[in-house]
GROMACS .gro file of C-alpha atoms in nm:
model
  334
    1MET     CA    1  -0.650   0.844  -0.010
    2ILE     CA    2  -0.708   0.603  -0.297
    3THR     CA    3  -0.529   0.272  -0.300
    4ARG     CA    4  -0.329   0.169  -0.608
    5ILE     CA    5  -0.362  -0.204  -0.657
    6SER     CA    6  -0.068  -0.421  -0.767
    7LYS     CA    7  -0.077  -0.771  -0.905
    8PRO     CA    8   0.015  -1.092  -0.721
    9GLY     CA    9   0.385  -1.130  -0.641
   10ALA     CA   10   0.447  -0.759  -0.587
   11LYS     CA   11   0.467  -0.610  -0.242
   12LYS     CA   12   0.236  -0.327  -0.162
   13ARG     CA   13   0.115  -0.102   0.114
   14LEU     CA   14  -0.234  -0.137   0.240
   15VAL     CA   15  -0.412   0.194   0.298
   16ARG     CA   16  -0.758   0.320   0.344
   17GLY     CA   17  -0.972   0.394   0.042
   18GLY     CA   18  -1.010   0.184  -0.270
   19LEU     CA   19  -0.870   0.186  -0.621
   20VAL     CA   20  -0.873  -0.035  -0.924
   21ALA     CA   21  -0.558  -0.191  -1.070
   22ALA     CA   22  -0.280   0.044  -1.172
   23ILE     CA   23  -0.352  -0.020  -1.540
   24LEU     CA   24  -0.681   0.156  -1.496
   25ILE     CA   25  -0.582   0.472  -1.318
   26ALA     CA   26  -0.435   0.818  -1.336
   27CYS     CA   27  -0.097   0.913  -1.469
   28LEU     CA   28   0.198   0.988  -1.241
   29VAL     CA   29   0.216   1.338  -1.101
   30PRO     CA   30   0.522   1.525  -1.226
   31SER     CA   31   0.787   1.581  -0.963
   32THR     CA   32   0.887   1.938  -0.893
   33ALA     CA   33   1.134   1.875  -0.613
   34GLN     CA   34   1.475   1.709  -0.606
   35GLU     CA   35   1.454   1.587  -0.248
   36ASN     CA   36   1.585   1.244  -0.151
   37LEU     CA   37   1.817   1.207  -0.449
   38GLY     CA   38   2.172   1.085  -0.401
   39ARG     CA   39   2.429   0.824  -0.501
   40GLY     CA   40   2.232   0.503  -0.458
   41ARG     CA   41   2.208   0.257  -0.747
   42VAL     CA   42   1.950  -0.017  -0.805
   43THR     CA   43   1.941  -0.300  -1.057
   44GLY     CA   44   1.653  -0.534  -1.127
   45GLN     CA   45   1.451  -0.733  -1.375
   46VAL     CA   46   1.098  -0.729  -1.511
   47VAL     CA   47   0.948  -1.068  -1.599
   48ASP     CA   48   0.611  -1.222  -1.673
   49ASN     CA   49   0.433  -1.489  -1.469
   50SER     CA   50   0.639  -1.761  -1.635
   51GLY     CA   51   0.967  -1.589  -1.559
   52ASN     CA   52   1.023  -1.469  -1.915
   53PRO     CA   53   1.196  -1.129  -1.945
   54ILE     CA   54   0.989  -0.831  -2.053
   55GLU     CA   55   1.167  -0.584  -2.276
   56ASP     CA   56   1.104  -0.209  -2.289
   57ALA     CA   57   0.902  -0.194  -1.966
   58LEU     CA   58   0.897   0.151  -1.808
   59ILE     CA   59   1.019   0.151  -1.448
   60VAL     CA   60   0.931   0.453  -1.236
   61ALA     CA   61   1.098   0.479  -0.896
   62GLN     CA   62   0.906   0.712  -0.664
   63SER     CA   63   1.035   0.811  -0.322
   64LEU     CA   64   0.783   0.741  -0.046
   65GLN     CA   65   0.936   1.021   0.160
   66SER     CA   66   0.939   1.304  -0.095
   67THR     CA   67   0.836   1.390  -0.450
   68ALA     CA   68   1.164   1.264  -0.596
   69LYS     CA   69   1.121   1.036  -0.898
   70LEU     CA   70   1.358   0.842  -1.124
   71GLU     CA   71   1.290   0.638  -1.438
   72GLY     CA   72   1.444   0.361  -1.642
   73LYS     CA   73   1.359   0.097  -1.904
   74SER     CA   74   1.422  -0.275  -1.921
   75ASP     CA   75   1.645  -0.424  -2.193
   76ARG     CA   76   1.580  -0.735  -2.402
   77LYS     CA   77   1.669  -0.953  -2.102
   78GLY     CA   78   1.427  -0.761  -1.883
   79ASN     CA   79   1.713  -0.604  -1.686
   80PHE     CA   80   1.731  -0.243  -1.576
   81ALA     CA   81   1.961  -0.019  -1.374
   82ILE     CA   82   1.875   0.318  -1.223
   83ALA     CA   83   2.107   0.553  -1.033
   84GLY     CA   84   2.056   0.866  -0.824
   85PHE     CA   85   1.870   0.729  -0.522
   86GLY     CA   86   1.870   0.884  -0.180
   87THR     CA   87   1.839   0.666   0.128
   88GLY     CA   88   1.484   0.563   0.221
   89MET     CA   89   1.178   0.372   0.102
   90TRP     CA   90   1.112   0.379  -0.273
   91ARG     CA   91   0.829   0.237  -0.483
   92PHE     CA   92   0.931   0.073  -0.812
   93THR     CA   93   0.639   0.059  -1.057
   94ALA     CA   94   0.673  -0.127  -1.386
   95THR     CA   95   0.436  -0.071  -1.678
   96LYS     CA   96   0.420  -0.224  -2.024
   97GLU     CA   97   0.143  -0.222  -2.282
   98GLY     CA   98  -0.045  -0.549  -2.269
   99TYR     CA   99   0.046  -0.615  -1.905
  100ALA     CA  100  -0.101  -0.515  -1.571
  101SER     CA  101   0.122  -0.271  -1.388
  102ALA     CA  102   0.282  -0.387  -1.065
  103PHE     CA  103   0.500  -0.230  -0.799
  104VAL     CA  104   0.748  -0.326  -0.530
  105ASP     CA  105   0.835  -0.116  -0.225
  106GLN     CA  106   1.198  -0.144  -0.115
  107GLU     CA  107   1.430   0.033   0.125
  108ILE     CA  108   1.730   0.178  -0.059
  109ARG     CA  109   2.070   0.279   0.079
  110GLN     CA  110   2.330   0.501  -0.080
  111LEU     CA  111   2.645   0.355   0.072
  112ARG     CA  112   2.593  -0.018   0.012
  113ALA     CA  113   2.482  -0.257  -0.258
  114ASN     CA  114   2.104  -0.283  -0.278
  115THR     CA  115   1.905  -0.602  -0.326
  116PRO     CA  116   1.800  -0.635  -0.692
  117VAL     CA  117   1.435  -0.551  -0.756
  118ARG     CA  118   1.226  -0.816  -0.931
  119ILE     CA  119   0.890  -0.711  -1.068
  120VAL     CA  120   0.644  -0.962  -1.210
  121LEU     CA  121   0.392  -0.834  -1.463
  122GLU     CA  122   0.079  -1.031  -1.545
  123LYS     CA  123  -0.028  -1.035  -1.907
  124LEU     CA  124  -0.373  -0.884  -1.950
  125THR     CA  125  -0.659  -1.091  -2.083
  126GLY     CA  126  -1.012  -0.980  -2.158
  127LEU     CA  127  -0.927  -0.613  -2.121
  128ALA     CA  128  -0.825  -0.531  -2.478
  129ALA     CA  129  -1.130  -0.313  -2.532
  130PHE     CA  130  -1.055  -0.111  -2.224
  131GLN     CA  131  -0.688  -0.069  -2.312
  132ALA     CA  132  -0.783   0.071  -2.651
  133ASP     CA  133  -1.051   0.301  -2.510
  134LYS     CA  134  -0.901   0.630  -2.395
  135ALA     CA  135  -1.248   0.753  -2.301
  136GLY     CA  136  -1.284   0.464  -2.059
  137GLN     CA  137  -0.955   0.551  -1.890
  138GLU     CA  138  -1.057   0.914  -1.866
  139LEU     CA  139  -1.387   0.810  -1.712
  140LEU     CA  140  -1.210   0.621  -1.437
  141GLU     CA  141  -0.967   0.907  -1.380
  142LYS     CA  142  -1.263   1.142  -1.343
  143GLY     CA  143  -1.410   0.914  -1.077
  144ASN     CA  144  -1.077   0.905  -0.895
  145ALA     CA  145  -1.057   1.285  -0.901
  146LEU     CA  146  -1.409   1.317  -0.759
  147PHE     CA  147  -1.316   1.070  -0.485
  148GLU     CA  148  -1.011   1.278  -0.392
  149GLU     CA  149  -1.230   1.589  -0.378
  150GLY     CA  150  -1.467   1.417  -0.137
  151ARG     CA  151  -1.756   1.419  -0.387
  152TYR     CA  152  -1.844   1.060  -0.313
  153ASP     CA  153  -2.194   1.049  -0.462
  154ASP     CA  154  -2.061   1.184  -0.792
  155ALA     CA  155  -1.771   0.941  -0.775
  156VAL     CA  156  -2.008   0.647  -0.727
  157ARG     CA  157  -2.209   0.757  -1.030
  158ILE     CA  158  -1.896   0.767  -1.248
  159PHE     CA  159  -1.762   0.435  -1.117
  160GLU     CA  160  -2.101   0.272  -1.176
  161GLU     CA  161  -2.098   0.402  -1.533
  162PHE     CA  162  -1.749   0.258  -1.578
  163SER     CA  163  -1.857  -0.080  -1.435
  164GLN     CA  164  -2.150  -0.096  -1.675
  165ARG     CA  165  -1.914  -0.033  -1.966
  166TYR     CA  166  -1.654  -0.282  -1.841
  167PRO     CA  167  -1.834  -0.537  -1.621
  168GLU     CA  168  -1.538  -0.779  -1.646
  169VAL     CA  169  -1.320  -0.527  -1.462
  170TYR     CA  170  -1.472  -0.617  -1.127
  171GLN     CA  171  -1.183  -0.451  -0.940
  172ALA     CA  172  -1.340  -0.113  -1.019
  173ARG     CA  173  -1.613  -0.186  -0.768
  174ILE     CA  174  -1.354  -0.147  -0.494
  175ASN     CA  175  -1.378   0.225  -0.574
  176ILE     CA  176  -1.755   0.217  -0.531
  177ALA     CA  177  -1.728   0.039  -0.196
  178SER     CA  178  -1.464   0.285  -0.075
  179SER     CA  179  -1.677   0.582  -0.180
  180HIS     CA  180  -1.972   0.448   0.020
  181PHE     CA  181  -1.745   0.391   0.320
  182ARG     CA  182  -1.596   0.739   0.307
  183LYS     CA  183  -1.938   0.903   0.303
  184GLY     CA  184  -2.051   0.691   0.598
  185ASP     CA  185  -2.284   0.452   0.416
  186LEU     CA  186  -2.148   0.141   0.586
  187GLU     CA  187  -2.425  -0.093   0.472
  188SER     CA  188  -2.376  -0.013   0.102
  189ALA     CA  189  -1.999  -0.043   0.141
  190GLU     CA  190  -2.035  -0.380   0.313
  191THR     CA  191  -2.263  -0.506   0.036
  192GLU     CA  192  -2.014  -0.401  -0.233
  193TYR     CA  193  -1.711  -0.557  -0.062
  194THR     CA  194  -1.902  -0.881  -0.005
  195GLN     CA  195  -2.013  -0.896  -0.368
  196ILE     CA  196  -1.658  -0.833  -0.485
  197LEU     CA  197  -1.535  -1.132  -0.285
  198GLU     CA  198  -1.814  -1.348  -0.428
  199THR     CA  199  -1.720  -1.236  -0.780
  200ILE     CA  200  -1.357  -1.329  -0.717
  201ARG     CA  201  -1.459  -1.676  -0.601
  202LYS     CA  202  -1.666  -1.729  -0.915
  203ALA     CA  203  -1.447  -1.550  -1.170
  204VAL     CA  204  -1.098  -1.668  -1.079
  205GLY     CA  205  -1.158  -1.958  -0.842
  206GLY     CA  206  -1.062  -1.812  -0.507
  207TYR     CA  207  -0.910  -1.524  -0.316
  208SER     CA  208  -0.553  -1.638  -0.372
  209ALA     CA  209  -0.596  -1.596  -0.749
  210ASP     CA  210  -0.646  -1.221  -0.702
  211LYS     CA  211  -0.477  -1.145  -0.374
  212ALA     CA  212  -0.459  -0.770  -0.423
  213THR     CA  213  -0.832  -0.719  -0.469
  214SER     CA  214  -0.923  -0.984  -0.212
  215VAL     CA  215  -0.701  -0.831   0.055
  216ARG     CA  216  -0.846  -0.487  -0.017
  217ALA     CA  217  -1.204  -0.614   0.012
  218LEU     CA  218  -1.134  -0.812   0.330
  219THR     CA  219  -0.960  -0.512   0.483
  220GLY     CA  220  -1.253  -0.291   0.381
  221LEU     CA  221  -1.490  -0.526   0.562
  222GLY     CA  222  -1.259  -0.512   0.862
  223GLU     CA  223  -1.269  -0.133   0.865
  224ILE     CA  224  -1.648  -0.141   0.847
  225GLN     CA  225  -1.670  -0.372   1.149
  226LEU     CA  226  -1.421  -0.154   1.333
  227ALA     CA  227  -1.638   0.151   1.261
  228LYS     CA  228  -1.930  -0.044   1.407
  229GLN     CA  229  -1.722  -0.124   1.717
  230ASN     CA  230  -1.738  -0.495   1.632
  231PHE     CA  231  -1.375  -0.561   1.721
  232GLU     CA  232  -1.383  -0.941   1.703
  233GLU     CA  233  -1.535  -0.935   1.355
  234ALA     CA  234  -1.289  -0.668   1.245
  235ARG     CA  235  -0.996  -0.876   1.368
  236ASP     CA  236  -1.128  -1.177   1.177
  237PHE     CA  237  -1.143  -0.993   0.845
  238PHE     CA  238  -0.799  -0.837   0.893
  239SER     CA  239  -0.658  -1.179   0.980
  240GLN     CA  240  -0.805  -1.329   0.663
  241GLY     CA  241  -0.646  -1.055   0.458
  242LEU     CA  242  -0.306  -1.101   0.617
  243ALA     CA  243  -0.330  -1.477   0.573
  244LEU     CA  244  -0.339  -1.416   0.198
  245SER     CA  245  -0.020  -1.210   0.210
  246PRO     CA  246   0.169  -1.317   0.524
  247GLU     CA  247   0.496  -1.191   0.377
  248ASP     CA  248   0.368  -0.835   0.348
  249GLU     CA  249   0.499  -0.628   0.638
  250ALA     CA  250   0.331  -0.316   0.498
  251ALA     CA  251  -0.009  -0.485   0.519
  252ALA     CA  252   0.044  -0.573   0.885
  253TYR     CA  253   0.172  -0.223   0.955
  254ASN     CA  254  -0.128  -0.055   0.799
  255VAL     CA  255  -0.373  -0.275   0.989
  256GLY     CA  256  -0.191  -0.160   1.301
  257GLU     CA  257  -0.240   0.199   1.188
  258ILE     CA  258  -0.614   0.137   1.149
  259PHE     CA  259  -0.643   0.000   1.503
  260PHE     CA  260  -0.422   0.277   1.642
  261SER     CA  261  -0.633   0.549   1.480
  262ASN     CA  262  -0.935   0.392   1.651
  263GLN     CA  263  -0.753   0.391   1.988
  264GLN     CA  264  -0.736   0.011   1.998
  265ILE     CA  265  -0.381   0.029   2.130
  266ASP     CA  266  -0.321  -0.334   2.224
  267GLU     CA  267  -0.454  -0.456   1.889
  268ALA     CA  268  -0.236  -0.202   1.710
  269ILE     CA  269   0.070  -0.329   1.896
  270LYS     CA  270   0.005  -0.686   1.779
  271TYR     CA  271   0.009  -0.584   1.415
  272PHE     CA  272   0.310  -0.354   1.440
  273GLU     CA  273   0.498  -0.637   1.611
  274MET     CA  274   0.385  -0.868   1.329
  275ALA     CA  275   0.537  -0.625   1.079
  276ILE     CA  276   0.867  -0.645   1.267
  277ARG     CA  277   0.857  -1.026   1.271
  278ILE     CA  278   0.804  -1.026   0.895
  279LYS     CA  279   1.084  -0.777   0.834
  280PRO     CA  280   1.307  -0.717   1.138
  281SER     CA  281   1.517  -0.461   0.950
  282TRP     CA  282   1.224  -0.228   0.871
  283SER     CA  283   1.278   0.077   1.090
  284LYS     CA  284   0.934   0.232   1.040
  285ALA     CA  285   0.759  -0.032   1.250
  286TYR     CA  286   1.001   0.026   1.541
  287HIS     CA  287   0.936   0.399   1.520
  288LYS     CA  288   0.561   0.351   1.532
  289LEU     CA  289   0.579   0.103   1.820
  290GLY     CA  290   0.783   0.353   2.018
  291LEU     CA  291   0.509   0.611   1.971
  292VAL     CA  292   0.233   0.362   2.048
  293TYR     CA  293   0.393   0.257   2.375
  294LEU     CA  294   0.447   0.623   2.460
  295ASN     CA  295   0.076   0.679   2.402
  296LYS     CA  296   0.007   0.384   2.632
  297GLY     CA  297   0.233   0.527   2.903
  298ASP     CA  298   0.488   0.243   2.889
  299PHE     CA  299   0.804   0.452   2.884
  300GLU     CA  300   1.047   0.162   2.901
  301LYS     CA  301   0.901  -0.007   2.593
  302SER     CA  302   0.879   0.326   2.415
  303LEU     CA  303   1.248   0.395   2.472
  304GLU     CA  304   1.338   0.042   2.366
  305TYR     CA  305   1.170   0.072   2.027
  306LEU     CA  306   1.271   0.433   1.960
  307ARG     CA  307   1.636   0.350   2.031
  308LYS     CA  308   1.611   0.045   1.807
  309PHE     CA  309   1.472   0.268   1.532
  310ILE     CA  310   1.780   0.492   1.552
  311GLU     CA  311   2.013   0.193   1.567
  312ILE     CA  312   1.863   0.038   1.253
  313ASP     CA  313   1.817   0.357   1.052
  314PRO     CA  314   2.057   0.628   1.175
  315GLU     CA  315   2.026   0.820   0.847
  316ASN     CA  316   1.648   0.851   0.868
  317PRO     CA  317   1.536   1.217   0.865
  318GLU     CA  318   1.308   1.143   1.164
  319VAL     CA  319   1.608   1.064   1.387
  320PRO     CA  320   1.650   1.419   1.531
  321THR     CA  321   1.283   1.429   1.630
  322VAL     CA  322   1.305   1.081   1.782
  323ARG     CA  323   1.614   1.183   1.982
  324ASN     CA  324   1.416   1.475   2.124
  325ILE     CA  325   1.134   1.238   2.222
  326ILE     CA  326   1.384   1.006   2.391
  327ASP     CA  327   1.532   1.298   2.586
  328THR     CA  328   1.185   1.408   2.696
  329ILE     CA  329   1.089   1.057   2.808
  330SER     CA  330   1.418   1.019   2.996
  331LYS     CA  331   1.355   1.343   3.184
  332MET     CA  332   1.001   1.234   3.269
  333LYS     CA  333   1.133   0.915   3.424
  334LYS     CA  334   1.370   1.097   3.660
   0.00000   0.00000   0.00000
């Protein structure tokens, strides 16, 4: 899966695979289903880095649980309102010509007032040529498509061609590093991620100036060390990434997923628990911890977290399945 990168100030999910900033990538896929729509309503505002309102920004709300999608536009004060949401996690992506796209993930409820969504867009500089070059956008989209098809050598060739055309868009090299990683060329991937971090230090003055790309590169290096069974080094890179975005529960959660998929259960638990400390009301982390403890054979802890998941999010579609798991665990304990 390719990662869509948001700009600083916007929450995001950290996942495997790389991708350049949302301004550089493929169009949204049309929705063909009406799942997860309902009576929920969300208001919000789109502003620039200085807090000034951005008019006529397109806001696309995409369900993270189905293909449901809603849209709206900001007014002259940057405000927007969208109705029709079903309960669950939604991703709000704002786009406006001349600005880098950004997104915020937020849990939405139908039967209560939802927290207003605030999206900060960073004005683009030095990318005017790219924005005006449809061929350049199509080139990057072609590379993304090849990546999705698993044609990593071809993807690298396309991404390299793009980087030669737009060397100032250093974020594109995340795609190259991810392609190398996915095809098992760990050394080339490590070299790319390391060079990206060095470029960030020189180009913008430090990791915090481009958190999104820095976190992705640090996490990529962590995944490489994990693949090499260098667990201490992996933990160090993941920790550096999380230190840049300590408020991001999704980042902690996804690091936990990486450790869990590599059967590093105790390490996975630490990061899932971190996600809960960051956002105690986020049910997904409780759900995952319940399954992790079940995998570990700690039935008491598993029941504790699974029951907490149901308590926090009784409307979640996973609740019936979780109830069945609880019943099974309870019978096993007798």
